[in-house]
Amino acid sequence: MKQESMFSTRVYPVLFMVALTAVFISVVSGIFLTTEERVRLNESIFQKRAVLYAAGIEFPRDNPQKIQEIYEKRVQEVGGEDGQPDYFRIELPSGESGYAVYVRGAGLWGEIVSIFGFRPDLETFTGVEFVEQNETPGLGARITEQWYKEQFRGKNGPFQLVAEGASDAPNELDALTGASRTSEAVLKIANKAAEKAQETVQQGGE
Amino acid sequence: MAARGKIKKTFTDPIGKNNPVFAQVLGICSTLAVTNKLENTVIMSLGVIFTTTLSGVTISALRKLIPGRVRMMAETLIIASFVIIVDITLRAYMPDVWQQLGPYVGLIITNCIIMGRAEAFAMNNSPGLSLIDGLSSGIGYTYVLIVIAFFRELMGTGELWGITILGDWWTNWAIMVMPPGAFFMLAIFVWVVKGVIIKEEEAAK
């Protein structure tokens, strides 16, 4: 039997993998670096859209410059680190000064991260946007649909769930048919949102 | 002529009787996971077509250099790089879609079809043929997923591509958008294709 040389069995595979890794990492890094700016911009626009939506401020969805403009005019980020403020102080469409805070909670499959907007009383919602969720597509993930989010505007807790499409009073929230666990998760989040907002804003020195 | 016959066979096999999903039963994880919305399915499929095609070409071009012992490491590295390129591109240029697909894009790396084609085809054939094989394997995967997603989204939500198709009279079959719905649909699909179409072809011979 032919003996393979030490080089071809031991050294070459290692050298080959090192070279291949270097080449591919360079290509991937190159693409990452060229798109980095754009990705960061996307993320920041995504957050800005969420805050404006939660505050009930209208904006053109597909126009990043306009969103940026409206945001800078109306929203002030308070505390926190770069890109993740503790809370937002917002000039509401009514002229009052409202707030928005991040509220997190457990969903069915993973964490639900939402931004709740508040009127100056820190009790009444101006709206909500769910920025991260991993609920079942077609069932629980319907929390991201417009009609579902719209129901939060003008409401204040503590809430109770009613059948889908039946909410009427300011303390009632529509549940989602076929997604009881998600509905309950959102109920929990909505119920603690006001408390979280009051705490955060007070800590911020207001 | 023989070459052309081989090209044709390379292209039609993965779409027809040697389909990666219903004949080789590969890529089932993503078939089950993403098919409850047509939009996600189409974008996921485009990602898979891109990756199978380009990884096939690249692996085939390097096949004489790749040492046998580390070939799987090399293949995984190449596949993963292309998938990350898809991920980064979506993230930069289609952020809304990227948000929805979430971790699924990264999971293309573990799609057995890509590794399967790399091992079974690209390591033994020319880059040109591997390109055709990768492309047609991707297409074979895509159309099966689209058929399944079509029925799942339509019956599960009454919508297609997010647009309401079935009116208020339709009661959504919640099970269709949940994981069991995917098992049922895939099984029905395999049954129809294998039991009806392929059997008829064999009977005709």
Short mmCIF file of C-alpha atoms in Angstrom, two decimals:
data_model
loop_
_atom_site.label_atom_id
_atom_site.label_comp_id
_atom_site.label_asym_id
_atom_site.label_seq_id
_atom_site.Cartn_x
_atom_site.Cartn_y
_atom_site.Cartn_z
CA MET A 1 0.00 0.00 0.00
CA LYS A 2 1.20 3.44 -0.86
CA GLN A 3 2.11 5.49 2.17
CA GLU A 4 0.77 9.01 1.98
CA SER A 5 3.28 11.60 2.95
CA MET A 6 3.14 13.45 6.25
CA PHE A 7 2.56 16.65 4.31
CA SER A 8 -0.54 15.48 2.45
CA THR A 9 -2.18 13.88 5.48
CA ARG A 10 -1.33 16.32 8.25
CA VAL A 11 0.05 19.60 7.04
CA TYR A 12 -1.87 20.24 3.84
CA PRO A 13 -5.40 19.89 5.31
CA VAL A 14 -4.53 22.37 8.05
CA LEU A 15 -2.99 24.85 5.65
CA PHE A 16 -5.90 24.44 3.29
CA MET A 17 -8.49 25.13 5.99
CA VAL A 18 -6.56 28.15 7.26
CA ALA A 19 -6.37 29.60 3.77
CA LEU A 20 -10.00 28.84 2.95
CA THR A 21 -11.17 30.34 6.24
CA ALA A 22 -9.12 33.47 5.66
CA VAL A 23 -10.56 33.95 2.19
CA PHE A 24 -14.18 33.45 3.16
CA ILE A 25 -13.95 35.47 6.35
CA SER A 26 -12.47 38.34 4.36
CA VAL A 27 -15.31 38.23 1.87
CA VAL A 28 -18.02 38.05 4.53
CA SER A 29 -16.37 40.77 6.62
CA GLY A 30 -16.06 42.96 3.56
CA ILE A 31 -19.77 42.68 2.83
CA PHE A 32 -20.59 43.23 6.47
CA LEU A 33 -18.50 46.37 6.66
CA THR A 34 -19.93 47.84 3.47
CA THR A 35 -23.50 47.35 4.68
CA GLU A 36 -22.88 48.16 8.35
CA GLU A 37 -23.89 51.78 8.08
CA ARG A 38 -27.11 50.85 6.31
CA VAL A 39 -27.98 48.17 8.84
CA ARG A 40 -27.45 50.61 11.70
CA LEU A 41 -29.62 53.16 9.97
CA ASN A 42 -32.35 50.54 9.43
CA GLU A 43 -32.27 49.63 13.08
CA SER A 44 -32.46 53.21 14.23
CA ILE A 45 -35.31 53.98 11.81
CA PHE A 46 -37.09 50.87 13.01
CA GLN A 47 -36.92 52.09 16.62
CA LYS A 48 -37.98 55.59 15.65
CA ARG A 49 -40.97 54.31 13.71
CA ALA A 50 -41.97 52.22 16.72
CA VAL A 51 -41.79 55.18 19.11
CA LEU A 52 -43.75 57.46 16.78
CA TYR A 53 -46.36 54.78 16.20
CA ALA A 54 -46.74 54.14 19.92
CA ALA A 55 -47.19 57.86 20.50
CA GLY A 56 -49.89 58.04 17.83
CA ILE A 57 -47.91 60.44 15.67
CA GLU A 58 -48.44 60.02 11.94
CA PHE A 59 -45.46 59.52 9.65
CA PRO A 60 -44.79 58.27 6.11
CA ARG A 61 -43.78 54.65 6.64
CA ASP A 62 -41.33 54.34 3.79
CA ASN A 63 -39.58 57.67 4.03
CA PRO A 64 -36.60 57.41 6.42
CA GLN A 65 -35.63 61.07 6.09
CA LYS A 66 -39.08 62.30 6.97
CA ILE A 67 -39.28 59.86 9.89
CA GLN A 68 -35.94 61.15 11.14
CA GLU A 69 -37.17 64.73 10.83
CA ILE A 70 -40.44 64.17 12.68
CA TYR A 71 -38.65 62.17 15.34
CA GLU A 72 -36.05 64.83 16.00
CA LYS A 73 -38.73 67.46 16.27
CA ARG A 74 -41.01 65.55 18.61
CA VAL A 75 -39.03 63.02 20.57
CA GLN A 76 -36.37 63.45 23.18
CA GLU A 77 -34.42 60.42 24.34
CA VAL A 78 -33.77 60.38 28.07
CA GLY A 79 -31.00 58.48 29.87
CA GLY A 80 -29.69 55.08 28.97
CA GLU A 81 -26.92 54.14 26.62
CA ASP A 82 -26.49 54.98 23.00
CA GLY A 83 -29.43 53.69 20.99
CA GLN A 84 -31.24 52.30 24.03
CA PRO A 85 -32.65 55.20 26.02
CA ASP A 86 -34.42 54.60 29.35
CA TYR A 87 -37.48 56.35 28.06
CA PHE A 88 -38.68 58.82 25.48
CA ARG A 89 -40.29 62.20 26.12
CA ILE A 90 -42.67 63.00 23.30
CA GLU A 91 -44.68 65.93 22.07
CA LEU A 92 -48.02 64.25 21.40
CA PRO A 93 -50.34 65.28 18.55
CA SER A 94 -52.57 66.89 21.20
CA GLY A 95 -49.70 69.18 22.20
CA GLU A 96 -49.29 67.50 25.58
CA SER A 97 -46.02 65.99 26.66
CA GLY A 98 -46.23 62.20 26.65
CA TYR A 99 -43.83 59.36 27.27
CA ALA A 100 -42.82 56.04 25.78
CA VAL A 101 -41.01 53.18 27.47
CA TYR A 102 -39.76 49.73 26.56
CA VAL A 103 -41.72 46.95 28.29
CA ARG A 104 -40.55 43.34 28.10
CA GLY A 105 -42.29 40.13 29.03
CA ALA A 106 -42.42 36.43 28.31
CA GLY A 107 -44.43 35.36 25.28
CA LEU A 108 -45.35 31.85 24.24
CA TRP A 109 -42.09 30.96 22.45
CA GLY A 110 -39.81 33.81 23.40
CA GLU A 111 -39.58 37.29 24.80
CA ILE A 112 -41.98 39.98 23.63
CA VAL A 113 -40.44 43.44 23.55
CA SER A 114 -42.82 46.33 23.18
CA ILE A 115 -42.81 50.10 23.29
CA PHE A 116 -45.78 51.62 25.09
CA GLY A 117 -46.71 55.24 24.60
CA PHE A 118 -48.39 57.19 27.44
CA ARG A 119 -50.30 60.40 27.92
CA PRO A 120 -48.91 62.80 30.59
CA ASP A 121 -50.81 60.92 33.36
CA LEU A 122 -48.59 57.88 32.70
CA GLU A 123 -51.74 55.75 32.92
CA THR A 124 -53.46 56.10 29.57
CA PHE A 125 -51.90 54.47 26.52
CA THR A 126 -51.37 56.48 23.39
CA GLY A 127 -50.50 53.24 21.65
CA VAL A 128 -48.16 50.28 21.48
CA GLU A 129 -45.69 48.77 19.06
CA PHE A 130 -44.27 45.26 19.39
CA VAL A 131 -40.64 45.47 18.33
CA GLU A 132 -39.62 41.88 19.01
CA GLN A 133 -41.78 38.81 19.19
CA ASN A 134 -41.54 35.14 18.26
CA GLU A 135 -45.19 34.16 18.58
CA THR A 136 -46.75 31.54 16.31
CA PRO A 137 -47.07 33.04 12.82
CA GLY A 138 -50.72 33.33 11.83
CA LEU A 139 -51.91 32.98 15.44
CA GLY A 140 -50.05 34.79 18.20
CA ALA A 141 -48.00 36.80 15.75
CA ARG A 142 -51.20 38.62 14.84
CA ILE A 143 -50.37 40.93 17.76
CA THR A 144 -48.33 42.84 15.18
CA GLU A 145 -51.38 43.47 12.99
CA GLN A 146 -52.68 46.98 12.78
CA TRP A 147 -56.20 46.40 14.17
CA TYR A 148 -54.81 44.65 17.22
CA LYS A 149 -52.32 47.38 18.09
CA GLU A 150 -54.81 50.15 17.39
CA GLN A 151 -57.10 48.91 20.16
CA PHE A 152 -54.59 50.04 22.80
CA ARG A 153 -54.94 53.72 22.03
CA GLY A 154 -56.72 55.66 24.77
CA LYS A 155 -57.04 52.68 27.09
CA ASN A 156 -55.90 52.30 30.67
CA GLY A 157 -55.53 49.28 32.92
CA PRO A 158 -55.77 47.08 34.81
CA PHE A 159 -57.12 45.16 31.86
CA GLN A 160 -59.22 42.12 31.27
CA LEU A 161 -59.44 40.03 28.12
CA VAL A 162 -62.62 39.75 26.10
CA ALA A 163 -63.34 37.75 22.95
CA GLU A 164 -61.73 38.89 19.73
CA GLY A 165 -63.48 41.96 18.37
CA ALA A 166 -65.57 42.48 21.50
CA SER A 167 -63.55 45.04 23.46
CA ASP A 168 -65.50 48.16 24.24
CA ALA A 169 -64.63 49.63 27.62
CA PRO A 170 -61.27 51.37 28.24
CA ASN A 171 -60.13 48.49 30.42
CA GLU A 172 -60.91 45.70 27.95
CA LEU A 173 -58.48 44.15 25.50
CA ASP A 174 -59.34 41.93 22.56
CA ALA A 175 -57.92 38.45 22.88
CA LEU A 176 -56.79 36.59 19.77
CA THR A 177 -58.79 33.54 18.77
CA GLY A 178 -56.51 30.50 18.76
CA ALA A 179 -53.75 32.30 20.63
CA SER A 180 -54.85 32.32 24.27
CA ARG A 181 -51.35 32.08 25.67
CA THR A 182 -50.11 35.00 23.60
CA SER A 183 -53.19 37.04 24.54
CA GLU A 184 -52.50 36.38 28.20
CA ALA A 185 -48.83 37.27 27.75
CA VAL A 186 -49.76 40.61 26.19
CA LEU A 187 -52.33 41.18 28.95
CA LYS A 188 -49.58 40.73 31.55
CA ILE A 189 -47.26 43.08 29.70
CA ALA A 190 -50.00 45.71 29.27
CA ASN A 191 -50.88 45.45 32.95
CA LYS A 192 -47.36 46.13 34.12
CA ALA A 193 -46.64 48.78 31.47
CA ALA A 194 -48.00 51.75 33.44
CA GLU A 195 -46.09 50.82 36.56
CA LYS A 196 -42.90 50.35 34.57
CA ALA A 197 -43.39 53.74 32.92
CA GLN A 198 -43.98 55.56 36.20
CA GLU A 199 -40.93 53.95 37.76
CA THR A 200 -38.66 54.72 34.83
CA VAL A 201 -39.80 58.28 34.40
CA GLN A 202 -39.47 58.96 38.15
CA GLN A 203 -35.96 57.54 38.18
CA GLY A 204 -35.22 59.83 35.27
CA GLY A 205 -35.82 62.69 37.68
CA GLU A 206 -39.28 63.88 36.69
CA MET B 1 -25.24 14.81 -27.40
CA ALA B 2 -24.40 12.80 -24.35
CA ALA B 3 -23.30 15.96 -22.59
CA ARG B 4 -26.53 17.69 -23.39
CA GLY B 5 -28.47 14.66 -22.15
CA LYS B 6 -26.54 14.85 -18.89
CA ILE B 7 -27.22 18.54 -18.49
CA LYS B 8 -30.90 17.97 -19.06
CA LYS B 9 -31.01 15.08 -16.64
CA THR B 10 -29.08 17.11 -14.04
CA PHE B 11 -31.65 19.83 -14.34
CA THR B 12 -34.86 17.79 -14.42
CA ASP B 13 -33.99 15.12 -11.86
CA PRO B 14 -34.16 17.28 -8.71
CA ILE B 15 -37.32 18.93 -9.94
CA GLY B 16 -39.04 15.66 -10.79
CA LYS B 17 -38.52 12.14 -9.56
CA ASN B 18 -35.42 12.82 -7.49
CA ASN B 19 -36.86 15.89 -5.75
CA PRO B 20 -34.93 16.83 -2.61
CA VAL B 21 -38.06 17.24 -0.50
CA PHE B 22 -40.53 14.57 -1.49
CA ALA B 23 -38.13 11.95 -2.89
CA GLN B 24 -34.97 12.38 -0.80
CA VAL B 25 -36.85 13.81 2.20
CA LEU B 26 -34.20 16.46 2.84
CA GLY B 27 -34.72 19.99 4.10
CA ILE B 28 -37.81 18.95 6.02
CA CYS B 29 -37.01 21.15 9.01
CA SER B 30 -37.38 24.35 7.05
CA THR B 31 -40.25 22.90 5.02
CA LEU B 32 -42.15 22.54 8.27
CA ALA B 33 -41.00 25.80 9.81
CA VAL B 34 -41.47 28.51 7.20
CA THR B 35 -44.44 27.33 5.17
CA ASN B 36 -47.20 29.00 7.15
CA LYS B 37 -46.77 32.24 5.22
CA LEU B 38 -46.27 32.40 1.48
CA GLU B 39 -44.11 35.51 1.62
CA ASN B 40 -41.63 34.03 4.09
CA THR B 41 -41.57 30.82 2.07
CA VAL B 42 -40.67 32.57 -1.16
CA ILE B 43 -37.89 34.60 0.42
CA MET B 44 -36.51 31.60 2.29
CA SER B 45 -36.59 29.63 -0.98
CA LEU B 46 -34.72 32.34 -2.86
CA GLY B 47 -32.08 32.21 -0.13
CA VAL B 48 -31.82 28.43 -0.53
CA ILE B 49 -31.59 28.65 -4.34
CA PHE B 50 -28.84 31.25 -4.04
CA THR B 51 -26.92 29.15 -1.52
CA THR B 52 -27.27 25.76 -3.25
CA THR B 53 -26.24 27.24 -6.58
CA LEU B 54 -23.23 29.23 -5.44
CA SER B 55 -22.00 26.72 -2.89
CA GLY B 56 -22.29 24.00 -5.56
CA VAL B 57 -20.16 25.99 -7.99
CA THR B 58 -17.59 26.96 -5.38
CA ILE B 59 -17.22 23.51 -3.88
CA SER B 60 -17.01 21.97 -7.33
CA ALA B 61 -14.34 24.45 -8.41
CA LEU B 62 -12.30 23.64 -5.31
CA ARG B 63 -13.03 19.91 -5.30
CA LYS B 64 -9.55 18.87 -6.46
CA LEU B 65 -7.92 21.01 -3.77
CA ILE B 66 -10.16 20.06 -0.86
CA PRO B 67 -8.46 17.29 1.18
CA GLY B 68 -10.80 14.32 1.69
CA ARG B 69 -10.43 14.35 5.46
CA VAL B 70 -11.57 17.88 5.99
CA ARG B 71 -14.02 18.11 3.10
CA MET B 72 -17.07 18.46 5.33
CA MET B 73 -15.49 21.28 7.28
CA ALA B 74 -14.64 23.03 4.05
CA GLU B 75 -18.15 22.51 2.68
CA THR B 76 -19.78 23.82 5.83
CA LEU B 77 -17.53 26.86 5.82
CA ILE B 78 -18.38 27.68 2.22
CA ILE B 79 -22.12 27.12 2.73
CA ALA B 80 -22.17 29.15 5.93
CA SER B 81 -20.41 32.04 4.23
CA PHE B 82 -23.02 32.23 1.49
CA VAL B 83 -25.84 32.03 4.01
CA ILE B 84 -24.36 34.86 6.07
CA ILE B 85 -24.11 36.90 2.87
CA VAL B 86 -27.85 36.32 2.34
CA ASP B 87 -28.52 37.28 5.96
CA ILE B 88 -26.48 40.48 5.78
CA THR B 89 -28.03 41.47 2.45
CA LEU B 90 -31.58 40.98 3.72
CA ARG B 91 -30.76 42.86 6.86
CA ALA B 92 -29.41 45.81 4.93
CA TYR B 93 -31.84 45.98 2.04
CA MET B 94 -35.05 44.24 3.18
CA PRO B 95 -35.15 44.88 6.95
CA ASP B 96 -38.88 44.18 7.28
CA VAL B 97 -38.55 40.77 5.72
CA TRP B 98 -35.43 40.07 7.74
CA GLN B 99 -37.35 40.90 10.93
CA GLN B 100 -40.02 38.39 10.02
CA LEU B 101 -37.75 35.57 8.96
CA GLY B 102 -35.57 36.04 12.02
CA PRO B 103 -33.48 32.97 12.76
CA TYR B 104 -34.69 30.99 9.77
CA VAL B 105 -32.18 32.57 7.40
CA GLY B 106 -29.28 31.41 9.54
CA LEU B 107 -30.82 27.97 9.60
CA ILE B 108 -30.32 27.63 5.83
CA ILE B 109 -26.80 26.54 6.83
CA THR B 110 -28.24 23.38 8.32
CA ASN B 111 -30.52 22.69 5.37
CA CYS B 112 -29.54 19.14 4.45
CA ILE B 113 -30.24 19.72 0.77
CA ILE B 114 -27.26 22.02 0.43
CA MET B 115 -24.83 19.73 2.23
CA GLY B 116 -26.37 16.76 0.44
CA ARG B 117 -25.84 18.24 -3.00
CA ALA B 118 -22.33 19.34 -2.09
CA GLU B 119 -21.38 15.84 -0.99
CA ALA B 120 -23.26 13.87 -3.62
CA PHE B 121 -22.83 16.08 -6.64
CA ALA B 122 -20.49 19.05 -6.44
CA MET B 123 -17.57 16.99 -5.12
CA ASN B 124 -17.69 14.77 -8.23
CA ASN B 125 -18.80 17.02 -11.07
CA SER B 126 -17.68 20.09 -12.97
CA PRO B 127 -18.62 23.59 -11.77
CA GLY B 128 -20.99 24.07 -14.71
CA LEU B 129 -22.97 20.94 -13.96
CA SER B 130 -22.91 21.72 -10.24
CA LEU B 131 -24.40 25.11 -10.96
CA ILE B 132 -27.27 23.48 -12.81
CA ASP B 133 -27.69 20.87 -10.11
CA GLY B 134 -27.70 23.48 -7.34
CA LEU B 135 -30.14 25.66 -9.20
CA SER B 136 -32.56 22.85 -9.97
CA SER B 137 -32.31 21.41 -6.44
CA GLY B 138 -33.22 24.85 -5.17
CA ILE B 139 -36.13 25.10 -7.58
CA GLY B 140 -37.26 21.58 -6.66
CA TYR B 141 -37.29 22.61 -3.02
CA THR B 142 -38.99 25.92 -3.77
CA TYR B 143 -42.01 24.72 -5.64
CA VAL B 144 -42.84 22.04 -3.07
CA LEU B 145 -42.66 24.66 -0.33
CA ILE B 146 -44.76 27.12 -2.27
CA VAL B 147 -47.51 24.56 -2.84
CA ILE B 148 -47.54 23.68 0.87
CA ALA B 149 -47.43 27.32 1.95
CA PHE B 150 -50.23 28.20 -0.46
CA PHE B 151 -52.62 25.79 1.21
CA ARG B 152 -51.40 26.44 4.74
CA GLU B 153 -51.74 30.21 4.59
CA LEU B 154 -54.99 30.11 2.66
CA MET B 155 -56.72 27.60 4.91
CA GLY B 156 -55.09 28.77 8.13
CA THR B 157 -55.68 32.49 7.80
CA GLY B 158 -57.91 32.99 4.74
CA GLU B 159 -55.13 35.12 3.28
CA LEU B 160 -52.42 34.84 0.65
CA TRP B 161 -49.30 37.03 0.84
CA GLY B 162 -51.12 38.91 3.60
CA ILE B 163 -54.09 39.77 1.35
CA THR B 164 -57.49 38.51 2.41
CA ILE B 165 -58.77 36.01 -0.13
CA LEU B 166 -61.48 34.10 1.65
CA GLY B 167 -64.28 36.18 3.09
CA ASP B 168 -65.97 36.17 6.46
CA TRP B 169 -67.71 32.90 5.68
CA TRP B 170 -64.41 31.07 6.00
CA THR B 171 -63.48 29.68 9.40
CA ASN B 172 -59.70 29.67 9.75
CA TRP B 173 -58.17 26.27 10.35
CA ALA B 174 -55.81 27.28 13.11
CA ILE B 175 -54.04 23.92 12.90
CA MET B 176 -52.81 24.72 9.40
CA VAL B 177 -50.55 27.52 10.57
CA MET B 178 -49.24 25.49 13.49
CA PRO B 179 -46.53 22.82 13.13
CA PRO B 180 -48.96 19.85 12.80
CA GLY B 181 -50.51 21.49 9.74
CA ALA B 182 -47.14 21.29 8.02
CA PHE B 183 -46.87 17.56 8.71
CA PHE B 184 -50.33 16.95 7.29
CA MET B 185 -49.73 19.04 4.20
CA LEU B 186 -46.33 17.54 3.50
CA ALA B 187 -47.69 14.01 3.93
CA ILE B 188 -50.60 14.73 1.62
CA PHE B 189 -48.24 16.25 -0.92
CA VAL B 190 -45.88 13.26 -0.87
CA TRP B 191 -48.85 10.91 -1.08
CA VAL B 192 -50.34 12.68 -4.08
CA VAL B 193 -47.04 12.95 -5.93
CA LYS B 194 -45.76 9.46 -5.21
CA GLY B 195 -49.02 7.64 -5.16
CA VAL B 196 -50.69 9.22 -8.12
CA ILE B 197 -48.24 10.89 -10.46
CA ILE B 198 -45.17 8.70 -10.14
CA LYS B 199 -47.22 5.49 -10.10
CA GLU B 200 -48.98 6.49 -13.30
CA GLU B 201 -45.66 7.15 -14.96
CA GLU B 202 -44.40 3.74 -13.97
CA ALA B 203 -47.56 2.06 -15.16
CA ALA B 204 -47.20 3.79 -18.51
CA LYS B 205 -43.71 2.35 -19.04
#
